Amino acid sequence: MEESILVVNCGSSSLKLALFDQKNRKIASALAEKLNNSDAFARISGDDNPVELPAGASHEQALQALVNEFRNRQLLTGTPKAIGHRVVHGGETFREAVLVDDATEQAIEACAELAPLHNPVNLAGIRAMRALFPDRPHAAVFDTAYHHTLPERAYRYALPEHCYTQWGIRRYGFHGTSHYFMAREAARLLGKTPATTSIISAHLGNGCSITAIRDGLSVDTSMGLTPLEGLVMGTRSGDVDPGLFDYLATRGVSATEAHRMLNNDSGLLGLSGQTNDMRSLCELADHGHEPSQLAIDVFCFRLARYVGAMTASLAQLDALVFTGGIGENSPRIRQETVKHLGLLGIELDTGLNRDHGRMSDGFVSSPDSRFPVLVIPTNEELVIAQEAERLASA
Ligand code: ADP
């Protein structure tokens, strides 16, 4: 099928591959996990049988095996029209999605300094797929790109100027593809155009970020130089006092250890001492586990504070939007967050809030709420497929 689009999303030890048809319908998806490990495995969604992988398979080997499997099952016939790749950090170089050539690869490599855990593996995926489909267009779609419209007052840290000019230290923002999708879908649900729609978009998954979108453009966001800043996340701390690093050093904790602690051992996991999984935390809290309830409280309070902060960038608010695994699926987290927002006049409708979840979008606010509240399932893969198709057709 010449018109199909493949979408590749490589994480540090996992990858997702999706196949879209010419009508932007997802016709297949696959997942590989524990890559570069002896127990690496892969499977096609909806099928419990594993796809055979070489022992300790790399990202390249897993992609090759999954593309072959799509072919064997006649899901992919011929070559795809284009391949879209998720790339985490585009730095200041990439303000929008681009077609990949050798120079693009080098520029993505240069941005790897800013995202050492993500960009190299994103690039490995691009190189593997370019080797498999050398004469097809490949598009790189950046998590940071949608935030290129942040005004300088929002992206600059109050640091000496050379930190920015020489080292590129500024706020970049992430989850841009998801926030962009929220801007577009919220406008549709509100019966408006994106260019006249202003929302606050809360993406709450394992990583969490919130963005102020003014007339369709990102104007403030909670993640910064790296995806560690801002909200409480699954294992990431979000905001802490920058003085913490020096204080930890006096306790014998090195910068590397502190980095690992803030990224891997903090957030919901750190507070609860049990899990980074919000669903499990809610169950634990229901059984009287106080640290889990505290983790939920801190998560929701920080989020509500950030909703307030985001209003500083907006002249109007058409909707507060929840998305991501937690935002889409947890009426409780939405309720516990909104309960801090009484002064803004935001209220949920108990029934609507309870009934909306993954696969269903819609309003969850009460008729008395001063601002509408929406739940919208995110679809970053669709945006990447559409960007790849647009660039390939241009
Ligand atoms: P990722 O950022 O890795 O894509 P997701 O967007 O899938 O992650 O979000 C994962 C989070 O969503 C987990 O914390 C999970 O517990 C949470 N989640 C999923 N379903 C529910 C639910 N019904 N109630 C509460 N949390 C949920």
Short mmCIF file of C-alpha atoms and ligand atoms in Angstrom, two decimals:
data_model
loop_
_atom_site.label_atom_id
_atom_site.label_comp_id
_atom_site.label_asym_id
_atom_site.label_seq_id
_atom_site.Cartn_x
_atom_site.Cartn_y
_atom_site.Cartn_z
CA MET A 1 0.00 0.00 0.00
CA GLU A 2 1.89 3.05 -1.31
CA GLU A 3 -0.25 5.43 0.66
CA SER A 4 0.40 4.08 4.13
CA ILE A 5 2.48 5.92 6.73
CA LEU A 6 4.72 4.29 9.33
CA VAL A 7 5.25 6.06 12.64
CA VAL A 8 8.27 5.25 14.78
CA ASN A 9 8.69 6.20 18.44
CA CYS A 10 11.93 4.95 19.98
CA GLY A 11 12.40 5.20 23.76
CA SER A 12 15.52 4.29 25.70
CA SER A 13 14.73 0.56 25.95
CA SER A 14 11.48 0.28 24.01
CA LEU A 15 9.92 1.30 20.74
CA LYS A 16 6.50 1.64 19.20
CA LEU A 17 5.72 1.24 15.52
CA ALA A 18 2.35 2.21 14.06
CA LEU A 19 0.90 1.93 10.59
CA PHE A 20 -1.70 4.39 9.25
CA ASP A 21 -3.66 4.13 6.03
CA GLN A 22 -4.27 6.99 3.61
CA LYS A 23 -7.37 8.02 5.56
CA ASN A 24 -5.27 8.45 8.71
CA ARG A 25 -6.75 5.34 10.30
CA LYS A 26 -4.37 3.33 12.44
CA ILE A 27 -4.40 -0.17 10.98
CA ALA A 28 -1.70 -1.78 13.08
CA SER A 29 0.68 -1.09 15.91
CA ALA A 30 3.50 -2.97 17.57
CA LEU A 31 5.64 -2.66 20.64
CA ALA A 32 9.13 -3.86 21.53
CA GLU A 33 10.45 -3.71 25.08
CA LYS A 34 13.58 -4.47 27.09
CA LEU A 35 15.70 -3.82 24.00
CA ASN A 36 19.43 -4.51 24.33
CA ASN A 37 18.53 -6.93 27.13
CA SER A 38 18.59 -10.70 27.08
CA ASP A 39 14.80 -10.76 27.59
CA ALA A 40 13.96 -8.33 24.78
CA PHE A 41 10.55 -9.04 23.29
CA ALA A 42 8.13 -7.62 20.72
CA ARG A 43 4.54 -8.13 19.75
CA ILE A 44 1.86 -6.81 17.47
CA SER A 45 -1.04 -5.15 19.32
CA GLY A 46 -4.00 -7.43 19.76
CA ASP A 47 -1.86 -10.57 19.47
CA ASP A 48 -0.32 -12.17 22.56
CA ASN A 49 2.17 -14.24 20.55
CA PRO A 50 5.60 -12.63 20.56
CA VAL A 51 7.34 -11.61 17.34
CA GLU A 52 10.65 -13.44 17.12
CA LEU A 53 13.67 -11.22 17.90
CA PRO A 54 17.41 -11.94 17.97
CA ALA A 55 18.71 -12.35 21.55
CA GLY A 56 19.41 -8.94 23.11
CA ALA A 57 17.82 -7.24 20.09
CA SER A 58 18.77 -3.65 19.35
CA HIS A 59 16.32 -0.96 18.20
CA GLU A 60 17.46 -1.60 14.62
CA GLN A 61 16.87 -5.35 14.87
CA ALA A 62 13.47 -4.89 16.49
CA LEU A 63 12.36 -2.42 13.79
CA GLN A 64 13.49 -4.80 11.08
CA ALA A 65 11.62 -7.71 12.70
CA LEU A 66 8.43 -5.68 13.16
CA VAL A 67 8.43 -4.29 9.62
CA ASN A 68 8.90 -7.87 8.36
CA GLU A 69 6.01 -8.99 10.54
CA PHE A 70 3.77 -6.20 9.16
CA ARG A 71 4.71 -7.46 5.69
CA ASN A 72 4.16 -11.15 6.51
CA ARG A 73 0.69 -10.32 7.76
CA GLN A 74 -0.04 -8.26 4.64
CA LEU A 75 -0.60 -5.20 6.81
CA LEU A 76 2.15 -3.43 4.91
CA THR A 77 2.25 -4.14 1.17
CA GLY A 78 4.82 -2.45 -1.05
CA THR A 79 6.61 0.48 0.57
CA PRO A 80 5.02 3.13 2.76
CA LYS A 81 4.44 6.62 1.39
CA ALA A 82 6.44 8.13 4.24
CA ILE A 83 7.88 7.37 7.65
CA GLY A 84 7.35 9.74 10.59
CA HIS A 85 9.76 9.75 13.51
CA ARG A 86 9.25 11.16 16.96
CA VAL A 87 12.30 13.14 18.07
CA VAL A 88 12.36 14.50 21.60
CA HIS A 89 14.64 17.54 21.37
CA GLY A 90 14.87 19.90 18.43
CA GLY A 91 16.69 22.63 20.37
CA GLU A 92 16.38 26.05 18.75
CA THR A 93 17.26 24.53 15.37
CA PHE A 94 13.93 22.84 14.65
CA ARG A 95 10.84 24.99 14.95
CA GLU A 96 8.69 22.56 12.97
CA ALA A 97 8.74 19.04 11.55
CA VAL A 98 11.24 18.50 8.72
CA LEU A 99 12.17 15.92 6.12
CA VAL A 100 15.31 14.07 7.15
CA ASP A 101 18.54 14.12 5.15
CA ASP A 102 22.12 13.62 6.31
CA ALA A 103 22.39 17.24 7.46
CA THR A 104 19.20 16.83 9.53
CA GLU A 105 20.65 13.75 11.18
CA GLN A 106 23.74 15.74 12.15
CA ALA A 107 21.63 18.58 13.54
CA ILE A 108 19.58 16.10 15.61
CA GLU A 109 22.85 14.65 16.85
CA ALA A 110 23.97 18.12 17.89
CA CYS A 111 20.75 18.54 19.92
CA ALA A 112 21.59 15.29 21.75
CA GLU A 113 23.66 17.31 24.23
CA LEU A 114 20.33 18.64 25.49
CA ALA A 115 18.62 15.23 25.58
CA PRO A 116 21.31 12.58 26.00
CA LEU A 117 18.82 9.86 26.94
CA HIS A 118 16.42 10.46 24.08
CA ASN A 119 17.91 11.95 20.90
CA PRO A 120 20.57 9.25 20.28
CA VAL A 121 17.96 6.53 20.40
CA ASN A 122 15.55 8.56 18.24
CA LEU A 123 18.38 8.90 15.75
CA ALA A 124 19.08 5.17 15.85
CA GLY A 125 15.46 4.62 14.79
CA ILE A 126 15.77 7.14 11.96
CA ARG A 127 18.96 5.52 10.68
CA ALA A 128 17.51 2.03 10.87
CA MET A 129 14.38 3.02 8.96
CA ARG A 130 16.33 5.04 6.38
CA ALA A 131 18.39 1.90 5.74
CA LEU A 132 15.19 -0.15 5.35
CA PHE A 133 13.42 2.45 3.19
CA PRO A 134 16.22 4.50 1.59
CA ASP A 135 14.11 6.06 -1.16
CA ARG A 136 11.12 7.03 0.97
CA PRO A 137 10.66 10.41 2.68
CA HIS A 138 11.34 10.38 6.42
CA ALA A 139 9.97 13.16 8.62
CA ALA A 140 11.29 14.14 12.05
CA VAL A 141 8.59 15.50 14.36
CA PHE A 142 9.95 17.19 17.48
CA ASP A 143 8.42 17.27 20.98
CA THR A 144 9.86 20.73 21.45
CA ALA A 145 8.80 22.31 18.14
CA TYR A 146 5.27 23.37 19.09
CA HIS A 147 6.73 25.48 21.91
CA HIS A 148 8.84 27.61 19.55
CA THR A 149 6.27 30.38 19.98
CA LEU A 150 7.01 30.84 23.71
CA PRO A 151 7.80 34.51 24.31
CA GLU A 152 11.27 35.25 25.66
CA ARG A 153 9.87 36.17 29.09
CA ALA A 154 8.53 32.62 29.33
CA TYR A 155 11.53 30.73 27.98
CA ARG A 156 14.40 32.60 29.65
CA TYR A 157 15.68 31.59 33.08
CA ALA A 158 16.88 34.39 35.36
CA LEU A 159 20.49 33.30 34.90
CA PRO A 160 23.55 35.15 33.58
CA GLU A 161 23.08 35.82 29.88
CA HIS A 162 25.95 33.62 28.72
CA CYS A 163 24.10 30.56 30.06
CA TYR A 164 21.63 31.16 27.27
CA THR A 165 23.85 32.60 24.55
CA GLN A 166 26.76 30.18 24.94
CA TRP A 167 25.14 27.07 26.33
CA GLY A 168 21.55 27.23 25.12
CA ILE A 169 20.16 27.08 28.66
CA ARG A 170 16.52 28.11 28.32
CA ARG A 171 13.12 26.55 28.66
CA TYR A 172 12.24 24.44 25.60
CA GLY A 173 9.12 22.54 26.70
CA PHE A 174 8.11 19.01 25.70
CA HIS A 175 4.98 16.97 24.85
CA GLY A 176 4.47 19.56 22.09
CA THR A 177 2.80 17.09 19.74
CA SER A 178 0.20 16.24 22.37
CA HIS A 179 -0.44 19.86 23.36
CA TYR A 180 -0.79 20.80 19.67
CA PHE A 181 -3.36 18.00 19.26
CA MET A 182 -5.25 19.35 22.31
CA ALA A 183 -5.35 22.84 20.77
CA ARG A 184 -6.78 21.40 17.56
CA GLU A 185 -9.28 19.02 19.17
CA ALA A 186 -10.46 21.49 21.80
CA ALA A 187 -11.20 24.00 19.05
CA ARG A 188 -13.21 21.36 17.20
CA LEU A 189 -15.21 20.42 20.32
CA LEU A 190 -15.81 24.08 21.13
CA GLY A 191 -16.96 24.80 17.57
CA LYS A 192 -14.15 27.32 17.04
CA THR A 193 -11.00 27.60 14.95
CA PRO A 194 -7.64 26.79 16.60
CA ALA A 195 -6.43 30.33 15.81
CA THR A 196 -9.13 31.80 18.06
CA THR A 197 -8.99 29.17 20.81
CA SER A 198 -7.16 29.59 24.10
CA ILE A 199 -6.81 26.67 26.48
CA ILE A 200 -4.77 25.27 29.33
CA SER A 201 -3.69 21.77 28.32
CA ALA A 202 -2.63 19.30 31.04
CA HIS A 203 -0.87 16.20 29.68
CA LEU A 204 -0.70 13.73 32.59
CA GLY A 205 1.00 10.43 31.82
CA ASN A 206 4.21 9.01 33.24
CA GLY A 207 5.65 12.36 32.24
CA CYS A 208 3.43 15.35 32.98
CA SER A 209 3.36 18.88 31.58
CA ILE A 210 0.91 21.75 31.29
CA THR A 211 0.82 24.35 28.54
CA ALA A 212 -0.92 27.70 28.10
CA ILE A 213 -2.18 27.93 24.51
CA ARG A 214 -3.20 31.38 23.34
CA ASP A 215 -5.00 31.65 20.01
CA GLY A 216 -3.65 28.22 19.06
CA LEU A 217 -0.02 28.94 19.99
CA SER A 218 2.03 27.69 22.94
CA VAL A 219 2.87 30.68 25.15
CA ASP A 220 3.96 29.03 28.42
CA THR A 221 4.71 25.50 29.51
CA SER A 222 5.87 23.73 32.65
CA MET A 223 8.78 21.63 31.33
CA GLY A 224 12.02 23.49 30.77
CA LEU A 225 15.56 22.79 29.61
CA THR A 226 14.81 19.12 30.27
CA PRO A 227 11.59 17.19 30.91
CA LEU A 228 12.28 17.27 34.65
CA GLU A 229 10.88 20.72 35.46
CA GLY A 230 7.34 21.49 36.50
CA LEU A 231 4.62 19.09 37.60
CA VAL A 232 5.01 16.04 39.83
CA MET A 233 5.40 12.98 37.54
CA GLY A 234 5.58 9.19 37.86
CA THR A 235 9.21 9.04 38.93
CA ARG A 236 10.32 12.64 38.32
CA SER A 237 10.24 15.28 41.03
CA GLY A 238 9.21 18.27 38.91
CA ASP A 239 10.16 21.61 40.50
CA VAL A 240 12.56 21.58 43.42
CA ASP A 241 14.66 24.30 45.00
CA PRO A 242 17.84 24.62 42.87
CA GLY A 243 19.71 24.94 46.17
CA LEU A 244 18.92 21.28 46.71
CA PHE A 245 21.93 20.09 44.69
CA ASP A 246 24.43 21.90 46.88
CA TYR A 247 22.67 20.73 50.02
CA LEU A 248 22.67 17.13 48.80
CA ALA A 249 26.40 17.46 48.07
CA THR A 250 26.96 18.25 51.76
CA ARG A 251 25.21 14.93 52.46
CA GLY A 252 27.61 13.10 50.14
CA VAL A 253 25.17 12.80 47.21
CA SER A 254 26.98 13.43 43.91
CA ALA A 255 25.44 15.37 41.03
CA THR A 256 25.01 12.11 39.11
CA GLU A 257 23.25 10.45 42.03
CA ALA A 258 21.07 13.51 42.57
CA HIS A 259 20.14 13.50 38.89
CA ARG A 260 19.15 9.85 39.08
CA MET A 261 17.19 10.42 42.28
CA LEU A 262 15.22 13.32 40.82
CA ASN A 263 14.51 11.49 37.55
CA ASN A 264 13.99 7.88 38.62
CA ASP A 265 13.21 7.69 42.33
CA SER A 266 11.04 10.76 42.95
CA GLY A 267 7.57 11.95 41.97
CA LEU A 268 4.65 9.64 42.78
CA LEU A 269 7.05 6.76 43.40
CA GLY A 270 9.21 8.74 45.80
CA LEU A 271 6.32 10.19 47.79
CA SER A 272 4.38 6.95 48.06
CA GLY A 273 7.37 4.67 48.48
CA GLN A 274 5.31 2.11 46.52
CA THR A 275 4.63 2.80 42.86
CA ASN A 276 4.66 5.37 40.07
CA ASP A 277 1.38 3.99 38.74
CA MET A 278 -1.52 6.31 39.51
CA ARG A 279 -4.15 3.60 39.28
CA SER A 280 -2.34 1.51 41.90
CA LEU A 281 -1.85 4.59 44.07
CA CYS A 282 -5.56 5.30 44.06
CA GLU A 283 -6.24 1.72 45.17
CA LEU A 284 -3.58 1.92 47.89
CA ALA A 285 -5.01 5.22 49.12
CA ASP A 286 -8.49 3.66 49.23
CA HIS A 287 -7.05 0.97 51.51
CA GLY A 288 -5.76 3.60 53.91
CA HIS A 289 -2.14 3.83 52.72
CA GLU A 290 -1.35 7.39 53.79
CA PRO A 291 1.85 7.97 51.75
CA SER A 292 -0.11 7.09 48.60
CA GLN A 293 -2.81 9.61 49.50
CA LEU A 294 -0.08 12.18 50.13
CA ALA A 295 1.42 11.47 46.69
CA ILE A 296 -2.01 12.09 45.13
CA ASP A 297 -2.47 15.28 47.17
CA VAL A 298 0.91 16.72 46.19
CA PHE A 299 0.35 15.75 42.52
CA CYS A 300 -3.06 17.46 42.35
CA PHE A 301 -2.07 20.53 44.36
CA ARG A 302 1.02 21.17 42.21
CA LEU A 303 -1.08 20.73 39.09
CA ALA A 304 -3.71 23.19 40.36
CA ARG A 305 -0.98 25.73 41.19
CA TYR A 306 0.26 25.44 37.63
CA VAL A 307 -3.23 25.94 36.22
CA GLY A 308 -3.27 29.22 38.12
CA ALA A 309 0.22 30.10 36.84
CA MET A 310 -0.78 29.42 33.23
CA THR A 311 -3.62 31.98 33.41
CA ALA A 312 -0.96 34.72 33.56
CA SER A 313 -0.32 34.07 29.85
CA LEU A 314 -3.92 34.14 28.66
CA ALA A 315 -6.41 36.87 27.83
CA GLN A 316 -9.31 34.41 27.73
CA LEU A 317 -9.77 30.77 28.67
CA ASP A 318 -11.96 28.62 26.42
CA ALA A 319 -11.28 25.36 28.28
CA LEU A 320 -9.10 23.52 30.74
CA VAL A 321 -8.16 20.25 29.01
CA PHE A 322 -7.05 16.95 30.59
CA THR A 323 -5.19 14.29 28.61
CA GLY A 324 -2.60 11.48 28.98
CA GLY A 325 -3.14 8.18 30.82
CA ILE A 326 -4.04 9.92 34.09
CA GLY A 327 -5.82 12.94 32.62
CA GLU A 328 -8.00 10.76 30.40
CA ASN A 329 -8.75 7.96 32.86
CA SER A 330 -8.89 9.35 36.34
CA PRO A 331 -12.06 11.22 37.38
CA ARG A 332 -10.58 11.33 40.87
CA ILE A 333 -7.42 13.20 39.85
CA ARG A 334 -9.45 15.66 37.79
CA GLN A 335 -11.79 16.24 40.74
CA GLU A 336 -9.02 16.56 43.34
CA THR A 337 -7.25 19.08 41.10
CA VAL A 338 -10.29 21.17 40.30
CA LYS A 339 -11.28 21.35 43.98
CA HIS A 340 -8.33 23.76 44.43
CA LEU A 341 -9.61 25.99 41.63
CA GLY A 342 -12.77 27.31 43.26
CA LEU A 343 -11.53 30.88 43.05
CA LEU A 344 -11.36 30.53 39.26
CA GLY A 345 -14.96 29.29 39.33
CA ILE A 346 -14.12 25.93 37.75
CA GLU A 347 -16.52 23.13 38.68
CA LEU A 348 -16.95 19.58 37.40
CA ASP A 349 -20.18 17.69 36.78
CA THR A 350 -19.93 14.52 38.85
CA GLY A 351 -21.68 12.29 36.31
CA LEU A 352 -19.87 13.61 33.23
CA ASN A 353 -16.54 13.48 35.03
CA ARG A 354 -17.14 9.88 36.03
CA ASP A 355 -18.21 8.74 32.54
CA HIS A 356 -15.46 10.20 30.36
CA GLY A 357 -12.36 8.15 29.72
CA ARG A 358 -9.97 6.86 27.11
CA MET A 359 -11.51 6.77 23.63
CA SER A 360 -14.20 9.28 24.52
CA ASP A 361 -13.74 13.02 24.52
CA GLY A 362 -16.09 15.61 25.85
CA PHE A 363 -17.07 18.14 28.47
CA VAL A 364 -16.81 17.22 32.14
CA SER A 365 -17.59 20.64 33.66
CA SER A 366 -20.87 21.56 35.31
CA PRO A 367 -23.18 24.09 33.64
CA ASP A 368 -22.27 26.54 36.43
CA SER A 369 -18.54 26.31 35.79
CA ARG A 370 -17.04 29.64 34.76
CA PHE A 371 -14.77 27.82 32.27
CA PRO A 372 -15.44 24.55 30.40
CA VAL A 373 -13.34 21.51 31.30
CA LEU A 374 -12.64 18.91 28.59
CA VAL A 375 -11.19 15.40 28.50
CA ILE A 376 -9.48 14.60 25.19
CA PRO A 377 -7.59 11.33 24.52
CA THR A 378 -4.23 12.30 23.08
CA ASN A 379 -3.04 10.96 19.73
CA GLU A 380 0.58 11.90 19.13
CA GLU A 381 1.04 9.13 16.57
CA LEU A 382 -1.73 10.55 14.41
CA VAL A 383 -0.10 14.00 14.43
CA ILE A 384 3.26 12.46 13.46
CA ALA A 385 1.59 10.50 10.64
CA GLN A 386 -0.16 13.64 9.39
CA GLU A 387 3.05 15.68 9.51
CA ALA A 388 4.92 12.95 7.62
CA GLU A 389 2.16 12.76 5.00
CA ARG A 390 2.07 16.56 4.64
CA LEU A 391 5.84 16.84 4.19
CA ALA A 392 5.95 13.88 1.80
CA SER A 393 3.20 15.42 -0.34
CA ALA A 394 4.69 18.92 -0.36
P1 ADP B 1 3.14 7.40 29.09
O1 ADP B 1 3.48 8.80 29.52
O2 ADP B 1 4.19 6.40 29.42
O3 ADP B 1 2.59 7.33 27.66
P2 ADP B 1 0.37 7.06 29.89
O4 ADP B 1 -0.07 8.30 29.20
O5 ADP B 1 -0.13 5.77 29.35
O6 ADP B 1 1.94 6.97 30.04
O7 ADP B 1 -0.07 7.19 31.42
C1 ADP B 1 0.28 6.23 32.36
C2 ADP B 1 -0.37 6.61 33.68
O8 ADP B 1 -1.80 6.63 33.53
C3 ADP B 1 -0.06 5.62 34.79
O9 ADP B 1 0.25 6.32 35.99
C4 ADP B 1 -1.39 4.88 34.96
O10 ADP B 1 -1.59 4.38 36.24
C5 ADP B 1 -2.35 6.02 34.66
N1 ADP B 1 -3.70 5.50 34.47
C6 ADP B 1 -4.17 4.72 33.48
N2 ADP B 1 -5.46 4.38 33.73
C7 ADP B 1 -5.80 4.96 34.91
C8 ADP B 1 -6.98 5.02 35.71
N3 ADP B 1 -8.09 4.39 35.34
N4 ADP B 1 -6.96 5.73 36.87
C9 ADP B 1 -5.84 6.35 37.26
N5 ADP B 1 -4.70 6.37 36.54
C10 ADP B 1 -4.67 5.68 35.39
#
